[in-house]
Coordinates of N, CA and C in Angstrom, one line a residue:
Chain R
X78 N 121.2 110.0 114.4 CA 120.1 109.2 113.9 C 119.7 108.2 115.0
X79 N 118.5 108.1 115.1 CA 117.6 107.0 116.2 C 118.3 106.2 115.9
X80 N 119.0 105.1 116.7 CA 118.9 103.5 117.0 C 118.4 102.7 117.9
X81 N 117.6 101.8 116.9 CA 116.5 100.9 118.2 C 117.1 99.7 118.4
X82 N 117.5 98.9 119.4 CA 117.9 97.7 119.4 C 117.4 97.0 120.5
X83 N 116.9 95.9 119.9 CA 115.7 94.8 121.2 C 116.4 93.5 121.2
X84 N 117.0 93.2 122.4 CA 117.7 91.8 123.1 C 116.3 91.3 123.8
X85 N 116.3 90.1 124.1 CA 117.2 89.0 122.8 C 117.0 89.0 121.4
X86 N 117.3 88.8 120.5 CA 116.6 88.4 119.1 C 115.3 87.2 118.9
X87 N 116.0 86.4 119.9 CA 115.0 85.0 120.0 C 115.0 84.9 121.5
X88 N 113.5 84.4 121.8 CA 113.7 83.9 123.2 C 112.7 82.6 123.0
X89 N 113.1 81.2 123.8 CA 112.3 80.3 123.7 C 112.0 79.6 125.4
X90 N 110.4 79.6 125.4 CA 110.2 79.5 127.1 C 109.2 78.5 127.0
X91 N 109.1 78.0 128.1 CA 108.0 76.7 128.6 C 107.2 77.6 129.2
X92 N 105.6 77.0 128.6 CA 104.2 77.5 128.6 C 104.4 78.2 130.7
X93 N 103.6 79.3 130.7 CA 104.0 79.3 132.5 C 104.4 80.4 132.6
X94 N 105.7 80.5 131.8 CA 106.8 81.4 132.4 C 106.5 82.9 132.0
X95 N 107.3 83.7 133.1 CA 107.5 84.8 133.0 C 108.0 85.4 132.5
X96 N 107.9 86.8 131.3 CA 109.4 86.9 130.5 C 109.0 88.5 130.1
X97 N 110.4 88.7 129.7 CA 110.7 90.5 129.9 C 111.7 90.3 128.4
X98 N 111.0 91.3 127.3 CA 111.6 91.7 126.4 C 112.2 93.4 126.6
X99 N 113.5 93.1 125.9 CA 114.0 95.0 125.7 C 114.3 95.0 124.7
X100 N 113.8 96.7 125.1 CA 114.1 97.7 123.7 C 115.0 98.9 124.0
X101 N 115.9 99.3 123.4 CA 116.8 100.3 124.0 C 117.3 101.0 123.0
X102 N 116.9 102.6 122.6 CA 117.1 103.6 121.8 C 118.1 105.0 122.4
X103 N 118.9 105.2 121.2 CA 120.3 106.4 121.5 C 119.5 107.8 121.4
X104 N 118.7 108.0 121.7 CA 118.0 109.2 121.5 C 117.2 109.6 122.3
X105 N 117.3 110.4 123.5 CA 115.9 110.1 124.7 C 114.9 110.9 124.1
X106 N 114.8 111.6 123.1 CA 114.1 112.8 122.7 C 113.3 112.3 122.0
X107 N 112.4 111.4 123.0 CA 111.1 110.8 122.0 C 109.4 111.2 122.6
X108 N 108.9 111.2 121.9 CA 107.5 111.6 122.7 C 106.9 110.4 123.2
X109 N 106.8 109.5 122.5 CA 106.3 107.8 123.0 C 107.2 106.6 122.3
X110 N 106.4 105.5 123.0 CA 107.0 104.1 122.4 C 105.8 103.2 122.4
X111 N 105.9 102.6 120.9 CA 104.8 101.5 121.1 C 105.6 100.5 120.8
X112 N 104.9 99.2 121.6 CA 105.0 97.6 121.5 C 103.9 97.1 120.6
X113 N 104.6 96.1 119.5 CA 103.6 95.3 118.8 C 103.9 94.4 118.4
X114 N 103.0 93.5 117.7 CA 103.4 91.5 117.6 C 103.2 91.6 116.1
X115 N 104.0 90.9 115.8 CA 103.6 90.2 114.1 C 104.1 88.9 114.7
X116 N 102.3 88.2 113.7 CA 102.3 86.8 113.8 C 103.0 86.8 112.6
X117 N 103.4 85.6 111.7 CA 104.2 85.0 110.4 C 103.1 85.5 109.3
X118 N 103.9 86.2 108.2 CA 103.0 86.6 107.5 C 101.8 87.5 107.5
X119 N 101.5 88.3 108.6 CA 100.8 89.0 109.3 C 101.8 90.6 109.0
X120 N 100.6 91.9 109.3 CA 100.9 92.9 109.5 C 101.1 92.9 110.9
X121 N 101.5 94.2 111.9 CA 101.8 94.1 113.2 C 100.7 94.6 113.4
X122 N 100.1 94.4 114.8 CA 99.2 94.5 115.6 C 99.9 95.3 117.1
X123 N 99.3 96.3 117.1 CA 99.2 96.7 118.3 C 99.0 96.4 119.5
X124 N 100.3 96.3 120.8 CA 99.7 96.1 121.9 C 99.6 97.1 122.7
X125 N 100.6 97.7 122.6 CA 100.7 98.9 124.0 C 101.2 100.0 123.1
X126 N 100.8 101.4 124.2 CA 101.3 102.8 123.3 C 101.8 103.3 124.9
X127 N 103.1 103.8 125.4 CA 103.7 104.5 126.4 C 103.9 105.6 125.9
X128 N 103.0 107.0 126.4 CA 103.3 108.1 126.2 C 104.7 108.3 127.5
X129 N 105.5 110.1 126.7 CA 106.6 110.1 127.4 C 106.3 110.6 128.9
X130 N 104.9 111.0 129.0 CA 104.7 111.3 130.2 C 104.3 110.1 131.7
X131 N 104.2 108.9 130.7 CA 103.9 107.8 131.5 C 105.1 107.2 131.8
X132 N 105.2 106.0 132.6 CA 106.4 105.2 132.5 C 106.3 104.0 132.8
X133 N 105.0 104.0 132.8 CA 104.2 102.4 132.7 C 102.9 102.2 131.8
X134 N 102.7 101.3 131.1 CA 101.5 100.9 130.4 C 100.7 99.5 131.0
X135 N 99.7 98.8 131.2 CA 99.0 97.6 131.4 C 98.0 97.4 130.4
X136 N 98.1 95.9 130.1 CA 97.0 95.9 129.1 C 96.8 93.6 129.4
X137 N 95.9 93.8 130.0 CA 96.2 91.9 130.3 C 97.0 91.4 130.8
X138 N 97.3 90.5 130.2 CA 98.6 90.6 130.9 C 100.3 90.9 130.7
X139 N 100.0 91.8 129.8 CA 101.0 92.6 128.9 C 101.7 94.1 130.3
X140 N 102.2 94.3 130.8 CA 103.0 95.3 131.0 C 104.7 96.3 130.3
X141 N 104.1 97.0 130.0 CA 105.4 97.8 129.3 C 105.6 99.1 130.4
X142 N 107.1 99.2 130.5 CA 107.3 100.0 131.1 C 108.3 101.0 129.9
X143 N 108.9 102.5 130.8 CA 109.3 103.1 129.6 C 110.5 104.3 130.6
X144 N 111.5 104.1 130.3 CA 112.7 105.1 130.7 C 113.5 106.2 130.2
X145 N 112.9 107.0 130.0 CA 113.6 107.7 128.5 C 114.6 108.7 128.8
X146 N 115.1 108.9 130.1 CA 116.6 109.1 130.8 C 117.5 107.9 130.1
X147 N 117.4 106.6 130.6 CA 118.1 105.9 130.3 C 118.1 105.3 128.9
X148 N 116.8 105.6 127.8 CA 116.9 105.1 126.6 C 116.3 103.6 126.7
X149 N 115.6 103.5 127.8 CA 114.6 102.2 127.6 C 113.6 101.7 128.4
X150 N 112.7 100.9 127.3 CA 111.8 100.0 127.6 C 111.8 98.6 127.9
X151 N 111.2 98.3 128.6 CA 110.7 96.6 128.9 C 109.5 96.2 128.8
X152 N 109.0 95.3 127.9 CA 107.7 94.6 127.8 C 107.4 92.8 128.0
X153 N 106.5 93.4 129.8 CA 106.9 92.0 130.7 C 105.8 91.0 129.7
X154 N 105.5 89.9 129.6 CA 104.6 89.1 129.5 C 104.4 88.0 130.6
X155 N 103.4 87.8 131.4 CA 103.2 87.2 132.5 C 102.7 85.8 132.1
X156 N 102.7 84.7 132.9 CA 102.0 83.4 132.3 C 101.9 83.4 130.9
X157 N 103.3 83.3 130.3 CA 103.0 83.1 128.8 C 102.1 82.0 128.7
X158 N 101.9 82.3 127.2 CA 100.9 80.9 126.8 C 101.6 80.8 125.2
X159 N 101.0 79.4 124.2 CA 101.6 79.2 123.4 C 101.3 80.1 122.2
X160 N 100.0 81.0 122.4 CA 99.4 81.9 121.7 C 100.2 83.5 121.5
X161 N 101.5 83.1 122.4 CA 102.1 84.5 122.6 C 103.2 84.6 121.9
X162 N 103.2 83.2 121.4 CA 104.2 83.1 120.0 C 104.0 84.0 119.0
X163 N 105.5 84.9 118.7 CA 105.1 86.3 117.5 C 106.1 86.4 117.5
X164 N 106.7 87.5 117.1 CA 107.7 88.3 117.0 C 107.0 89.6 117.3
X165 N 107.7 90.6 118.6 CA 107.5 91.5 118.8 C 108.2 92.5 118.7
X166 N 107.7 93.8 118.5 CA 108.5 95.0 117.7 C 107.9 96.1 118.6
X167 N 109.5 97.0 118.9 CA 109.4 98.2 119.9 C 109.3 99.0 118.2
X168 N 108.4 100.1 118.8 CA 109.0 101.5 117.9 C 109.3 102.4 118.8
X169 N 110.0 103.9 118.7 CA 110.3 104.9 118.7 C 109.2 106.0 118.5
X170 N 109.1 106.8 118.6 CA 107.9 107.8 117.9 C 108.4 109.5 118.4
X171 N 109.0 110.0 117.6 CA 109.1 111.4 117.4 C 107.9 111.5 116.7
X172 N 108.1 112.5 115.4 CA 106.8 112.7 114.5 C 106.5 111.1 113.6
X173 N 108.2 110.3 113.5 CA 108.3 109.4 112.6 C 108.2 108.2 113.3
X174 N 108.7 106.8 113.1 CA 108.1 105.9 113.9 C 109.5 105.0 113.6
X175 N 110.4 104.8 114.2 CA 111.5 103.7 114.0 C 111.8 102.4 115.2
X176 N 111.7 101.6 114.5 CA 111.6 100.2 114.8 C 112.6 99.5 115.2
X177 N 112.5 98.5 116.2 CA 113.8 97.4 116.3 C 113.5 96.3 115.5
X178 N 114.6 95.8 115.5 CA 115.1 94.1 114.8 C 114.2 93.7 115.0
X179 N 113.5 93.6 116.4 CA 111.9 92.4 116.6 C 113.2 91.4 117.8
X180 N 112.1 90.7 118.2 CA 112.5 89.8 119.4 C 111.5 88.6 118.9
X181 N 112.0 87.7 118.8 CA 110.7 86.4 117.7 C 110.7 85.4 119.4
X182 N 109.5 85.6 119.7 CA 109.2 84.5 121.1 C 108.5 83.6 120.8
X183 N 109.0 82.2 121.1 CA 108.2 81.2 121.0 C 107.9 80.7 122.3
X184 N 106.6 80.1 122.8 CA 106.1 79.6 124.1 C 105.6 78.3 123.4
X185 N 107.0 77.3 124.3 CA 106.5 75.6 124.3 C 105.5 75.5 125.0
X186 N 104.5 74.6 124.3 CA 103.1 74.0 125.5 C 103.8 73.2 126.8
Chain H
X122 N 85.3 101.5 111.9 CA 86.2 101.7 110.4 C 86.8 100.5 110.5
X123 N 87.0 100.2 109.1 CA 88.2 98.4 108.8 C 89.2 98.7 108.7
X124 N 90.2 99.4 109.4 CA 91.0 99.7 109.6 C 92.4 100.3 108.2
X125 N 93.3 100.6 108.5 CA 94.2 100.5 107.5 C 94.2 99.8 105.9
X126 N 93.8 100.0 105.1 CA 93.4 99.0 103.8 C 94.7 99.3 102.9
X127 N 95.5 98.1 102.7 CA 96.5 98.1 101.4 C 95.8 97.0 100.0
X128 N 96.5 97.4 99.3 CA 95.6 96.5 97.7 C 97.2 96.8 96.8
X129 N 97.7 96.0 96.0 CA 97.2 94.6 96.4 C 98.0 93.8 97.3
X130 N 97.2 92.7 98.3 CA 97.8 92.0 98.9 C 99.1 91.4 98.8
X131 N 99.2 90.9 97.4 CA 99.9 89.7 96.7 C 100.7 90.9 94.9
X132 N 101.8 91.1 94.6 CA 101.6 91.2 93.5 C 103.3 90.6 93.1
X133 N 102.9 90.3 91.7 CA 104.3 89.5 91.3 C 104.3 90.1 90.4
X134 N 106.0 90.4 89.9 CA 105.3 91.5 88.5 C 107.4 91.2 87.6
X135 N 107.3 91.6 86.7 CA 108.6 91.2 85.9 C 109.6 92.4 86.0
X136 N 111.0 92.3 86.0 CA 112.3 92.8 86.7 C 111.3 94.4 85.2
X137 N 111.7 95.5 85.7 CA 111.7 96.8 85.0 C 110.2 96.8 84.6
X138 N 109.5 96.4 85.0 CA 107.7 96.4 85.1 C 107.4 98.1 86.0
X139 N 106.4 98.7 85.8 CA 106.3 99.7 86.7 C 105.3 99.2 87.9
X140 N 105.4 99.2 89.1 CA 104.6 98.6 90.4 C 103.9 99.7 91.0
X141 N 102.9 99.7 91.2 CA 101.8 101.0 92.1 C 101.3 99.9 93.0
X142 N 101.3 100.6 94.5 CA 101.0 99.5 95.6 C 100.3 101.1 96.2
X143 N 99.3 100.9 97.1 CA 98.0 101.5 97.4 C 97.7 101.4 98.5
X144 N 97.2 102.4 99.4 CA 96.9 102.5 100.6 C 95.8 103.8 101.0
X145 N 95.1 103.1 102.0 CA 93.9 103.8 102.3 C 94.3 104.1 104.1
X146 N 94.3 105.1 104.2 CA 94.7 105.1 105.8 C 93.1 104.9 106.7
X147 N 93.0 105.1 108.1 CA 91.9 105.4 108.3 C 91.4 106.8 108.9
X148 N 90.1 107.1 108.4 CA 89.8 108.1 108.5 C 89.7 109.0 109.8
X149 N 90.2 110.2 109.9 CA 90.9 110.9 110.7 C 92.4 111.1 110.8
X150 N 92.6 110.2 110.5 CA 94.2 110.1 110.6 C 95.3 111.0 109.7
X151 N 96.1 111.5 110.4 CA 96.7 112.5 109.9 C 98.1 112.3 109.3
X152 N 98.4 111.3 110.0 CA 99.9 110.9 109.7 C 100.1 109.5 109.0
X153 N 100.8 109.3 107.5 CA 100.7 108.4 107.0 C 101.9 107.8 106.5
X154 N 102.8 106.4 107.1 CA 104.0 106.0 106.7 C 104.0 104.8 105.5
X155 N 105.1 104.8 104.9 CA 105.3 103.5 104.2 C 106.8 103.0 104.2
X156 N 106.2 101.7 104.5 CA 107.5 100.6 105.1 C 107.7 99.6 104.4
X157 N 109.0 99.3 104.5 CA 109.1 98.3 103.5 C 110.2 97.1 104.8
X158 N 109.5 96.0 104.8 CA 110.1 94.8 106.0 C 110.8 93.9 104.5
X159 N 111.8 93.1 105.5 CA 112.9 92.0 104.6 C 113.7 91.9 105.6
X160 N 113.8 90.2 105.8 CA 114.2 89.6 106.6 C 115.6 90.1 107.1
X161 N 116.7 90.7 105.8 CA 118.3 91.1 106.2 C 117.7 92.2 107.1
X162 N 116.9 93.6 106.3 CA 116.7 94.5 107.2 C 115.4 95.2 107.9
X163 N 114.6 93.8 108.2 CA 113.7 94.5 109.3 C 112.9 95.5 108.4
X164 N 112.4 96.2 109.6 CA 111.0 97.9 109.0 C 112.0 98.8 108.6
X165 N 112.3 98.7 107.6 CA 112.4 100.2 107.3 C 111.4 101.2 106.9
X166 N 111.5 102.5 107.2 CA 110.7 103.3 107.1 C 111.3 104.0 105.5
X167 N 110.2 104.4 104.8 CA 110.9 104.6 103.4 C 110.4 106.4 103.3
X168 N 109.0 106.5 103.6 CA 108.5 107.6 103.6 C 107.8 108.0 104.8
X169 N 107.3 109.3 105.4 CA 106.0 110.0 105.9 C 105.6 110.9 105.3
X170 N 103.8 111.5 105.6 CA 103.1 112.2 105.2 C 102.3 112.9 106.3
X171 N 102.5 114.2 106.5 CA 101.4 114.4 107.5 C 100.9 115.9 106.9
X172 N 99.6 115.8 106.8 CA 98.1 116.2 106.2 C 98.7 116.6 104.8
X173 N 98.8 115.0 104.5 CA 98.7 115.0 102.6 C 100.5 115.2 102.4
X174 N 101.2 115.9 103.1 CA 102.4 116.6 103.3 C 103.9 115.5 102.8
X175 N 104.3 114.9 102.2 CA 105.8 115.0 102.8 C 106.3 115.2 103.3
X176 N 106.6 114.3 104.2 CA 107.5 115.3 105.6 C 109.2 114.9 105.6
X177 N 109.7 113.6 105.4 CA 110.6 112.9 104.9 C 110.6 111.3 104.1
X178 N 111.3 111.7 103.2 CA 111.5 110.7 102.3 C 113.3 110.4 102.3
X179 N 113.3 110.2 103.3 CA 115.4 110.4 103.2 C 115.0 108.7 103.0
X180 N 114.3 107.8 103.5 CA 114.3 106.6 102.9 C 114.1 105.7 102.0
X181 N 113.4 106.1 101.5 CA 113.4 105.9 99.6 C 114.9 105.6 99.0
X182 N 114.8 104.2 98.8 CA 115.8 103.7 98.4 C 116.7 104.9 97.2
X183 N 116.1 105.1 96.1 CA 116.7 105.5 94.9 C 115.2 106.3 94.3
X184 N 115.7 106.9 93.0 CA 114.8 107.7 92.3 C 113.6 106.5 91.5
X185 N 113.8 105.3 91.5 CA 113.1 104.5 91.2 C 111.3 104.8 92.1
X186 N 111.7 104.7 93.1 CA 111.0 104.7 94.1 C 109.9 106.4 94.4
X187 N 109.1 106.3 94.5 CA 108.0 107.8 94.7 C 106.6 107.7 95.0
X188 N 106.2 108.5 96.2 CA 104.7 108.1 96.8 C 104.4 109.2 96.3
X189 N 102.8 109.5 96.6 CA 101.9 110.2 96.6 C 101.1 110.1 97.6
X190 N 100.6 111.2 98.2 CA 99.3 111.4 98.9 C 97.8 112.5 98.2
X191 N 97.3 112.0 97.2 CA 96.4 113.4 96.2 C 95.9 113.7 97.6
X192 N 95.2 113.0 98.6 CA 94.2 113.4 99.6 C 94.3 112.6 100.5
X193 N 93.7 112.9 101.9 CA 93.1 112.3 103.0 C 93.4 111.0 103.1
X194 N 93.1 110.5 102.4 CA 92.1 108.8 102.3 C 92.9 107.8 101.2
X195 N 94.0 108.7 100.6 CA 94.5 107.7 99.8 C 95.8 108.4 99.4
X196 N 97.3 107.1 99.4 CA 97.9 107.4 99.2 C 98.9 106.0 98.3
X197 N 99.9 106.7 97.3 CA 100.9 105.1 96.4 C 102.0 105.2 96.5
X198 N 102.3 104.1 96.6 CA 104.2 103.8 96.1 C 104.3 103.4 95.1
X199 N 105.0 104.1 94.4 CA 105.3 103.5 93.0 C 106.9 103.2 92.8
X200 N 107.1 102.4 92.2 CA 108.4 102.3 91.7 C 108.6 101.5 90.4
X201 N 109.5 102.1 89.8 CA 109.6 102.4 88.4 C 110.8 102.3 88.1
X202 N 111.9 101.7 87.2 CA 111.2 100.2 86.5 C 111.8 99.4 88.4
X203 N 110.9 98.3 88.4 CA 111.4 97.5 89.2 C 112.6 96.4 89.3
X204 N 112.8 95.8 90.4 CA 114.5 95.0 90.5 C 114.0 94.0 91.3
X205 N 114.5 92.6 91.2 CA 114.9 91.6 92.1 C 114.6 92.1 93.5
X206 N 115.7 92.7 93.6 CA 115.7 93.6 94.8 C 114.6 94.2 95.7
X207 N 113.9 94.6 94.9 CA 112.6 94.9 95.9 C 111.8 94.7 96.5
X208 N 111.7 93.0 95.6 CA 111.1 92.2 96.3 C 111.1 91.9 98.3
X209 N 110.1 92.2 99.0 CA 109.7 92.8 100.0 C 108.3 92.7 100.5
X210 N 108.2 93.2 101.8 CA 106.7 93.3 102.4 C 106.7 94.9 102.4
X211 N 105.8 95.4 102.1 CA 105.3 96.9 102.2 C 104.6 97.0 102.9
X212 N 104.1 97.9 104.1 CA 103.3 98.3 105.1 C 102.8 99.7 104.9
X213 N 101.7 99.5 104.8 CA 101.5 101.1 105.3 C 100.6 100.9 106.7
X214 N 101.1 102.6 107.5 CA 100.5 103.0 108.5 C 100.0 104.2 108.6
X215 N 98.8 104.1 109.4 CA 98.7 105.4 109.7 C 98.3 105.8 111.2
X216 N 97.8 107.3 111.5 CA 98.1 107.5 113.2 C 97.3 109.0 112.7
X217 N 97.1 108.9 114.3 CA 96.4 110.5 114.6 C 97.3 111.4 115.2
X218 N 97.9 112.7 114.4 CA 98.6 113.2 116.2 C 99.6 112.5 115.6
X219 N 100.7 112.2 116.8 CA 101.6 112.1 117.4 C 101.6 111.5 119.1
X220 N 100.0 111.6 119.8 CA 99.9 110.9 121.2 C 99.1 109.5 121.1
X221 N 98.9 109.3 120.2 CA 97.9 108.0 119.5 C 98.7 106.6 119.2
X222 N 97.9 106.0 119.0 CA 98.8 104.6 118.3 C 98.4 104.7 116.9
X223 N 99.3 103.6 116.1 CA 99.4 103.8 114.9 C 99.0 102.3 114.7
X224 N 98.3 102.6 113.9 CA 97.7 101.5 113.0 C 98.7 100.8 111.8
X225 N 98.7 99.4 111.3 CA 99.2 98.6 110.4 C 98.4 98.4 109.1
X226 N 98.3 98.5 108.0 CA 97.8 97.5 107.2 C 98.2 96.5 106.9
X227 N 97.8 95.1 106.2 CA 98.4 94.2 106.3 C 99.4 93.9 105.5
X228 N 99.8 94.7 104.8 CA 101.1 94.8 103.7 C 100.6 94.2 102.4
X229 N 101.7 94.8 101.5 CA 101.6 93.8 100.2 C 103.0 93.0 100.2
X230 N 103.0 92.1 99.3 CA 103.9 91.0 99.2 C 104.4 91.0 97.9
X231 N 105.1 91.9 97.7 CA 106.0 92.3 96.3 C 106.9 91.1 96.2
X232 N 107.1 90.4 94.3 CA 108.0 89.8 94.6 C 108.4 90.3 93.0
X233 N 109.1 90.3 92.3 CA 110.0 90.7 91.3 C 110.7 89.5 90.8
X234 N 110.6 89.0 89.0 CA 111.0 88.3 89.0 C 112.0 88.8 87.6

């Protein structure tokens, strides 16, 4: 069975900074991986989709990268800002779609 | 298209009540999940559907619990009688394919009293 596990759980950064969330799944036999944000009380929102033939995605200032030898992804965010406060969620995607824990980032002004 | 549509948003309902929660995927979309989020365990995935299909339900908690897809454009969870317990966020998604991204609805907010 898929396991998805995303370190840190919590990360807390001053407005500026540069920061790299992971996601790391026991199963390389995936066709993609998508990154997404849930604000509080919010459905998730879509940022990035890494097919398995890619091994990078850009989208602003969002970069995800994708390793599926080694069972993982990273999703950099550059010049955080305080608007980038969410909790973000890796999925998995065979036919089905399995998720990690979430990584909850908060960006101090 | 307005994307993903769940109804209802909000529902509060009494312990062994029967609950139907509702989802409209968007159109084209072939593949249709339902998730149930809570703080101990995160997304779980409960069901999929792909063209109208069941494809796995190994998540579904108990026999309480049973979707539907009649067609396309609309699919329910029902669960029957309800618990404390289930109280939860429900998500439905849906997706094109398998090389696509998947869409969110904005969940309902089950609470069980």
């Amino acid at each position: 069975k898929q396991e998805v596990t995303q370190i840190p759980a919590a990360l807390s950064v001053p407005e500026g900074e540069n920061l790299v969330l992971n996601c790391s799944f026991t199963d390389s036999a995936i066709y993609n991986l998508q990154w997404f944000r849930q604000d509080p009380g919010k459905g998730l929102t879509s940022l990035l989709l890494i097919q398995s033939s890619q091994r990078e995605q850009t989208s602003g200032r969002l970069n995800a990268s994708l390793d599926k030898s080694s069972g993982r992804s990273t999703l950099y965010i550059a010049a955080s800002q305080p608007g980038d406060s969410a909790t973000y969620l890796c999925a998995v995607i065979v036919y089905d779609m399995r998720f990690g824990a979430g990584t909850r980032l908060t960006v101090k002004p | 298209d307005a994307g993903v549509i769940q109804s209802p948003r909000h529902e509060v309902t009494e312990m062994g009540q029967e609950v139907t929660l509702r989802c409209k995927p968007i159109s084209g979309h072939d593949y249709l999940f339902w998730y149930r989020q809570t703080m101990m365990r995160g997304l779980e995935l409960l069901i999929y559907f792909n063209n109208n299909v069941p494809i796995d339900d190994s998540g579904m908690p108990e026999d309480r619990f049973s979707a539907k897809m009649p067609n396309a454009s609309f699919s329910t969870l029902k669960i029957q009688p309800s618990e404390p317990r289930d109280s939860a966020v429900y998500f439905c998604a849906s997706r094109q394919g398998t090389n696509t991204e998947a869409f969110f609805g904005q969940g309902t907010r089950l609470t069980v009293v």
